[in-house]
CSV table of C-alpha atoms and ligand atoms in Angstrom, one decimal:
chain,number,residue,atom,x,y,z
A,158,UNK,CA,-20.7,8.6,-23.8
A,159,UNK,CA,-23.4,9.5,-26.9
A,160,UNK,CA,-21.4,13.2,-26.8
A,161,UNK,CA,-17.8,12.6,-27.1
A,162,UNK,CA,-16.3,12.2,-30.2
A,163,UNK,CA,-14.8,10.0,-32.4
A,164,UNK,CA,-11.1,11.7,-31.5
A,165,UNK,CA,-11.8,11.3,-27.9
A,166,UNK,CA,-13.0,7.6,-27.8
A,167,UNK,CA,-9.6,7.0,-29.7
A,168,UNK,CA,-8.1,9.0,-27.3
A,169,UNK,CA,-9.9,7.1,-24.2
A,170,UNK,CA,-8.9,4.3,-25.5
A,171,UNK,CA,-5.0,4.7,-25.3
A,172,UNK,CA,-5.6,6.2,-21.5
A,173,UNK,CA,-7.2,2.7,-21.1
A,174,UNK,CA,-4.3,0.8,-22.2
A,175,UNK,CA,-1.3,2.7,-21.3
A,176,UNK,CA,0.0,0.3,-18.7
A,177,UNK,CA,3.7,-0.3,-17.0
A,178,UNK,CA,5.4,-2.8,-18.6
A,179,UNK,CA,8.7,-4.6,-16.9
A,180,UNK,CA,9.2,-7.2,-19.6
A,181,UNK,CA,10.6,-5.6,-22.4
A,182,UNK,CA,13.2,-6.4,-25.1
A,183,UNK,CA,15.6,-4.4,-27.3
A,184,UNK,CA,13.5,-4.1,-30.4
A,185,UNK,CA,11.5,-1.5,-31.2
A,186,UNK,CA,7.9,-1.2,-33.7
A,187,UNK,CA,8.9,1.4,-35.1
A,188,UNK,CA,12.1,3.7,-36.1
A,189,UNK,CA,14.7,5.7,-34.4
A,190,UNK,CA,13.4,8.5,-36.2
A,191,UNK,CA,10.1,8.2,-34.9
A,192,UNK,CA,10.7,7.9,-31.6
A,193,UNK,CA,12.8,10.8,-31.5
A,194,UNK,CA,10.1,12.5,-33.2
A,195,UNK,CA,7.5,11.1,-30.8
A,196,UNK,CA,9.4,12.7,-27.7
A,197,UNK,CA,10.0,15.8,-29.8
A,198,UNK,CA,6.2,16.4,-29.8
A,199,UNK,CA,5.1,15.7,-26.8
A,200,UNK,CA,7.6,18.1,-25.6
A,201,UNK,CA,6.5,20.6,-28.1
A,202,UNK,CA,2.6,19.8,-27.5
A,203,UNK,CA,2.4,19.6,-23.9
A,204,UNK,CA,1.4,21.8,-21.6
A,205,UNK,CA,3.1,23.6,-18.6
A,206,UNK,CA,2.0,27.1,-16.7
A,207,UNK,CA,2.5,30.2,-18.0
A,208,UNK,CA,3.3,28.2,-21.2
A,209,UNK,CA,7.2,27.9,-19.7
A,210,UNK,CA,7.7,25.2,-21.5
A,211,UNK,CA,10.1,24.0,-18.8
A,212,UNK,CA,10.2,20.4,-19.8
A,213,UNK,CA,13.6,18.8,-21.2
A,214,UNK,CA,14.2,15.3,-22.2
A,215,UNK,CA,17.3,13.1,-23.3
A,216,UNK,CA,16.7,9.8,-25.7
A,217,UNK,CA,19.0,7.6,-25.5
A,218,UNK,CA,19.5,4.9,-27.9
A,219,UNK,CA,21.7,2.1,-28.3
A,220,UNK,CA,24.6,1.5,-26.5
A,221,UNK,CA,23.3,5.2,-24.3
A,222,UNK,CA,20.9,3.5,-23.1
A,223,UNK,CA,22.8,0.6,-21.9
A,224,UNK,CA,25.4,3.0,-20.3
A,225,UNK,CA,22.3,4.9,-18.3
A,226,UNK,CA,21.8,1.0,-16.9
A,227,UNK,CA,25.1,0.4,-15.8
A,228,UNK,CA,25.5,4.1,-14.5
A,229,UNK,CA,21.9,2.7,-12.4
A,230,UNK,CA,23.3,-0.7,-11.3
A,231,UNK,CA,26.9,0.8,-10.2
A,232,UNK,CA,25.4,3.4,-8.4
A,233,UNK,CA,23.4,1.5,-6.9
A,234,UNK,CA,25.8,-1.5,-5.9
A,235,UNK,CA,27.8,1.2,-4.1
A,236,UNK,CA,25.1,1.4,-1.4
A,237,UNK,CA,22.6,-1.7,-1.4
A,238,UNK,CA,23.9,-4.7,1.2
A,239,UNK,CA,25.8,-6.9,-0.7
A,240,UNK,CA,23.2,-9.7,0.1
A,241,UNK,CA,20.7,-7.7,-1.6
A,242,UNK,CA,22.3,-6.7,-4.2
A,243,UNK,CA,21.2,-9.7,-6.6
A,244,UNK,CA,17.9,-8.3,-6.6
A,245,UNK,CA,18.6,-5.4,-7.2
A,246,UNK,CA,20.3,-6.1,-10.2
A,247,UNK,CA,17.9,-8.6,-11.8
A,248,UNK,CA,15.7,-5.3,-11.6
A,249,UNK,CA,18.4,-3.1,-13.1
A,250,UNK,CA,18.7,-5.4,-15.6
A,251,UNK,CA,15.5,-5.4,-16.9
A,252,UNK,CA,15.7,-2.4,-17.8
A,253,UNK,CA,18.6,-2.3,-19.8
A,254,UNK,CA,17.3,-5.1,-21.4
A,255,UNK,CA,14.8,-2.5,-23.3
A,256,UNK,CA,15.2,-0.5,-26.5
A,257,UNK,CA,15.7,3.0,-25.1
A,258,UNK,CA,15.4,5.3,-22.7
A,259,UNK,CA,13.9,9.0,-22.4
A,260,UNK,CA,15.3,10.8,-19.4
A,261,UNK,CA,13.0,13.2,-18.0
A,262,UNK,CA,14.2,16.9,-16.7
A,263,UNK,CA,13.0,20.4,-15.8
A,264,UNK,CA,14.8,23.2,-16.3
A,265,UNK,CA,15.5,25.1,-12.9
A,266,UNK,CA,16.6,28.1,-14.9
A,267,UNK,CA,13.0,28.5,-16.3
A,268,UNK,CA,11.4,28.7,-13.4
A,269,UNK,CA,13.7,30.3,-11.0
A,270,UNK,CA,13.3,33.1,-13.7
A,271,UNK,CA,9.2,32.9,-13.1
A,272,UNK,CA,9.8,32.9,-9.9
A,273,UNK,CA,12.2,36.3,-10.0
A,274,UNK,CA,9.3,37.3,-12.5
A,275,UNK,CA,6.2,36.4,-10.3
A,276,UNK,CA,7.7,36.3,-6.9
A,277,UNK,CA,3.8,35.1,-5.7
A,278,UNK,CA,3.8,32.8,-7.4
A,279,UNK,CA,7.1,31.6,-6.4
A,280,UNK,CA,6.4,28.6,-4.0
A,281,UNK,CA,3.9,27.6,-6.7
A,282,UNK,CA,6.5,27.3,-9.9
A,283,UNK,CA,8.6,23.8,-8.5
A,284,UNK,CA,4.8,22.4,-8.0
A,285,UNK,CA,4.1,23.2,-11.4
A,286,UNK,CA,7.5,22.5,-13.0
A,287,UNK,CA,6.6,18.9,-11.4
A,288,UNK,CA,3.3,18.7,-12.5
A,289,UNK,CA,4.3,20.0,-16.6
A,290,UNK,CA,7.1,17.2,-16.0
A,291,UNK,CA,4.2,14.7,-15.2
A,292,UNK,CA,1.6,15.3,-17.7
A,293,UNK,CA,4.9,15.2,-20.3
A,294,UNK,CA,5.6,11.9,-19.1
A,295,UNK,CA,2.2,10.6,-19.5
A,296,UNK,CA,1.9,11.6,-23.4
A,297,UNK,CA,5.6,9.9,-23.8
A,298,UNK,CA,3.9,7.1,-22.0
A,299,UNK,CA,0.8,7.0,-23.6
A,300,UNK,CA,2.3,7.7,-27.4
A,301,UNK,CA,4.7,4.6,-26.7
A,302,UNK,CA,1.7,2.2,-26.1
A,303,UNK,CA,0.3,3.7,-28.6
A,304,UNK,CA,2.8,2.5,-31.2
A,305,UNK,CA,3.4,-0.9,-29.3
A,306,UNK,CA,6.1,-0.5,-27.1
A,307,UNK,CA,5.9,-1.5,-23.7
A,308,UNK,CA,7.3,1.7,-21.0
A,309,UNK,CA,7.4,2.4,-17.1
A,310,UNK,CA,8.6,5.1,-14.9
A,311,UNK,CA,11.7,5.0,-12.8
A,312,UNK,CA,13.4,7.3,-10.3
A,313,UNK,CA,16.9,6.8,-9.7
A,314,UNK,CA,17.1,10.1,-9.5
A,315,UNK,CA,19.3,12.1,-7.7
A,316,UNK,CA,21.6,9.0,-7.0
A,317,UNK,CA,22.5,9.5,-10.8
A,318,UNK,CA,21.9,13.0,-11.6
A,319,UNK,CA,25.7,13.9,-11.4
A,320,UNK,CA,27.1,11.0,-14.0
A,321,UNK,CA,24.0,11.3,-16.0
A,322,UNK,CA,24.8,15.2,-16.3
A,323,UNK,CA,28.8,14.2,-17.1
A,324,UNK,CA,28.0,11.4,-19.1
A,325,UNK,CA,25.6,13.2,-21.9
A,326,UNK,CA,27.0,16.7,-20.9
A,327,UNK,CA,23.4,17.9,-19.5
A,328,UNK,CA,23.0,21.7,-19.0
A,329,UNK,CA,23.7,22.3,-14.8
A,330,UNK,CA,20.4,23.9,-14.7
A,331,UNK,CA,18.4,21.1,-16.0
A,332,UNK,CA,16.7,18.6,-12.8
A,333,UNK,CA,16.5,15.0,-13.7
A,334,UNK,CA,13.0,14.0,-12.6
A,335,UNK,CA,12.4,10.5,-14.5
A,336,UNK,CA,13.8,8.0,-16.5
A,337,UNK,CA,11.6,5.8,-18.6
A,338,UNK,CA,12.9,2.8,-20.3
A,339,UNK,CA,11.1,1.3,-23.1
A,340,UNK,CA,11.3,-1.6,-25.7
A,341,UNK,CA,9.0,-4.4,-27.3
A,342,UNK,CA,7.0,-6.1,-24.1
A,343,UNK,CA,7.9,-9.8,-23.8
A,344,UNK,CA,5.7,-10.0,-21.0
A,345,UNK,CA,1.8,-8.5,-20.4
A,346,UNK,CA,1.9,-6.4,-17.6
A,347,UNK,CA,0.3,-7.8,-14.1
A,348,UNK,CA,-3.4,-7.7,-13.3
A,349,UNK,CA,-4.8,-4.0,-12.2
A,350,UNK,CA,-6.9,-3.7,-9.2
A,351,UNK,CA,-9.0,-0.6,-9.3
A,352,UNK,CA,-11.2,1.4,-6.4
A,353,UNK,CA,-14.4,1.7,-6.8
A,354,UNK,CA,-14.8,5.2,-9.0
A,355,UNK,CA,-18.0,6.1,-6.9
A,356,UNK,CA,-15.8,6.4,-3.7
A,357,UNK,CA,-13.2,8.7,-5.7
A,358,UNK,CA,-14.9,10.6,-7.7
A,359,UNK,CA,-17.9,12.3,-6.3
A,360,UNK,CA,-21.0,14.3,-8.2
A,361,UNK,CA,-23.3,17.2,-7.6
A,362,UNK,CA,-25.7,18.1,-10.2
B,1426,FMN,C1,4.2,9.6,-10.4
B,1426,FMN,C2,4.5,8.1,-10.6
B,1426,FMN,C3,5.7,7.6,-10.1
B,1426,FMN,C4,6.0,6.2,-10.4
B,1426,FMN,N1,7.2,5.7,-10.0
B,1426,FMN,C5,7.5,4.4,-10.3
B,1426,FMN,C6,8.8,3.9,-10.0
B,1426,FMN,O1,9.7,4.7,-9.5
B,1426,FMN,N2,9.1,2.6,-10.3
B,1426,FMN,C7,8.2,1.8,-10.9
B,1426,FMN,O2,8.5,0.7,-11.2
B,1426,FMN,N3,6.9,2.3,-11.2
B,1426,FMN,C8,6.6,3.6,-10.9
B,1426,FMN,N4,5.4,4.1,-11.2
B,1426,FMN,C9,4.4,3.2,-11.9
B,1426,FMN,C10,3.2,2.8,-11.0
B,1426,FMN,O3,3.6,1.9,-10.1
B,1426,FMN,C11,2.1,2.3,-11.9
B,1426,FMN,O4,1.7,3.3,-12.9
B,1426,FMN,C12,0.8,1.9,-11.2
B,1426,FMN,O5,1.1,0.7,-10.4
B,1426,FMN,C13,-0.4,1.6,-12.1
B,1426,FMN,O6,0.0,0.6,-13.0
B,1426,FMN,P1,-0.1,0.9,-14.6
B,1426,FMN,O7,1.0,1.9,-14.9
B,1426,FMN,O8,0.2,-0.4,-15.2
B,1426,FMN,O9,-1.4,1.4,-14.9
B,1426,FMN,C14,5.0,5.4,-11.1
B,1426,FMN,C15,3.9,6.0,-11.5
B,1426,FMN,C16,3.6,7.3,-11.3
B,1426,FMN,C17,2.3,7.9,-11.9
């Protein structure tokens, strides 16, 4: 490590403790602004091919997010077993229990217009899209931690997509991909079991 910099210690440092958090409460460390602001950049600063910049996200706040929650648990209570149902609520639940939400999306318009552009590349654009959409999500992630708020990652997508899109009047074209609630942790996230790296990562020099 003698060569890496001060910036990418620091920046090491948040990849080490970006972790999914499931206990979390509705306050947040810092502002409304600056969450906004946070999303706002990662959006603006990450990147995606051909620079596409295909990423969208929603943040909701307040009572929004509590209304994504319920849109979760109704949908979902709608088709899980009755007896199971409690479960699946508690977990629902948790959720809402947070400060906010960013909603992750792509926009299909974006890339079916690469793909008219570069037709081949065209299978390759939805791989892509997806991947942009995940390195997006990580710097959300990541930035979150970073100011002490405790996130994870949740797909309830496409159960939701069409009351999320009604709801918060989404553009047609833009693809839910993730949901991410986040809020103060009230709990430290479970233990971590890791591979060994030698059997993942291998080295010829
Ligand atoms: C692409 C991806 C999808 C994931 N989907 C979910 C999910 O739907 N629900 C969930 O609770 N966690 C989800 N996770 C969180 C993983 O379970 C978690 O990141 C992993 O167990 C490692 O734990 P850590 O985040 O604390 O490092 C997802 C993570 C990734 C990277």
């Amino acid at each position: 490590m003698s060569n890496t910099s001060t910036t990418a210690k620091t920046f090491l440092e948040a990849v080490k403790a970006r972790r999914t958090y499931y206990g979390i409460s509705k306050q947040s460390t810092i502002s409304d602004d600056q969450i906004v602001s946070l999303v706002q950049e990662a959006v603006k600063y990450s990147p995606s091919s051909f620079n596409s910049q295909s990423a969208r996200a929603v943040v909701l706040l307040g009572e929004n997010h509590d209304k994504l929650w319920n849109i979760v648990k109704e949908t979902l209570r709608k088709i899980v077993p009755a007896d199971q149902f409690a479960s699946t609520e508690q977990r629902v639940d948790s959720f809402k229990a947070g400060y906010g939400s960013v909603l992750f999306f792509e926009d299909t318009a974006v890339i079916e217009g690469l793909q008219n552009q570069f037709p081949s590349y065209a299978d390759n654009f939805p791989k892509w899209s997806n991947q942009s959409s995940g390195i997006l999500q990580y710097v959300v992630w990541t930035l979150l931690e970073e100011e002490g708020l405790g996130a994870s990652l949740q797909h309830y997508n496409p159960l939701i997509d069409e009351e999320v899109k009604q709801t918060w009047n989404i553009p047609a074209s833009w693809q839910l991909i993730a949901q991410m609630p986040f809020g103060t942790p009230t709990a430290e996230p479970g233990e971590k079991q890791f591979q060994p790296i030698d059997e993942r990562v291998k080295i010829f020099k």
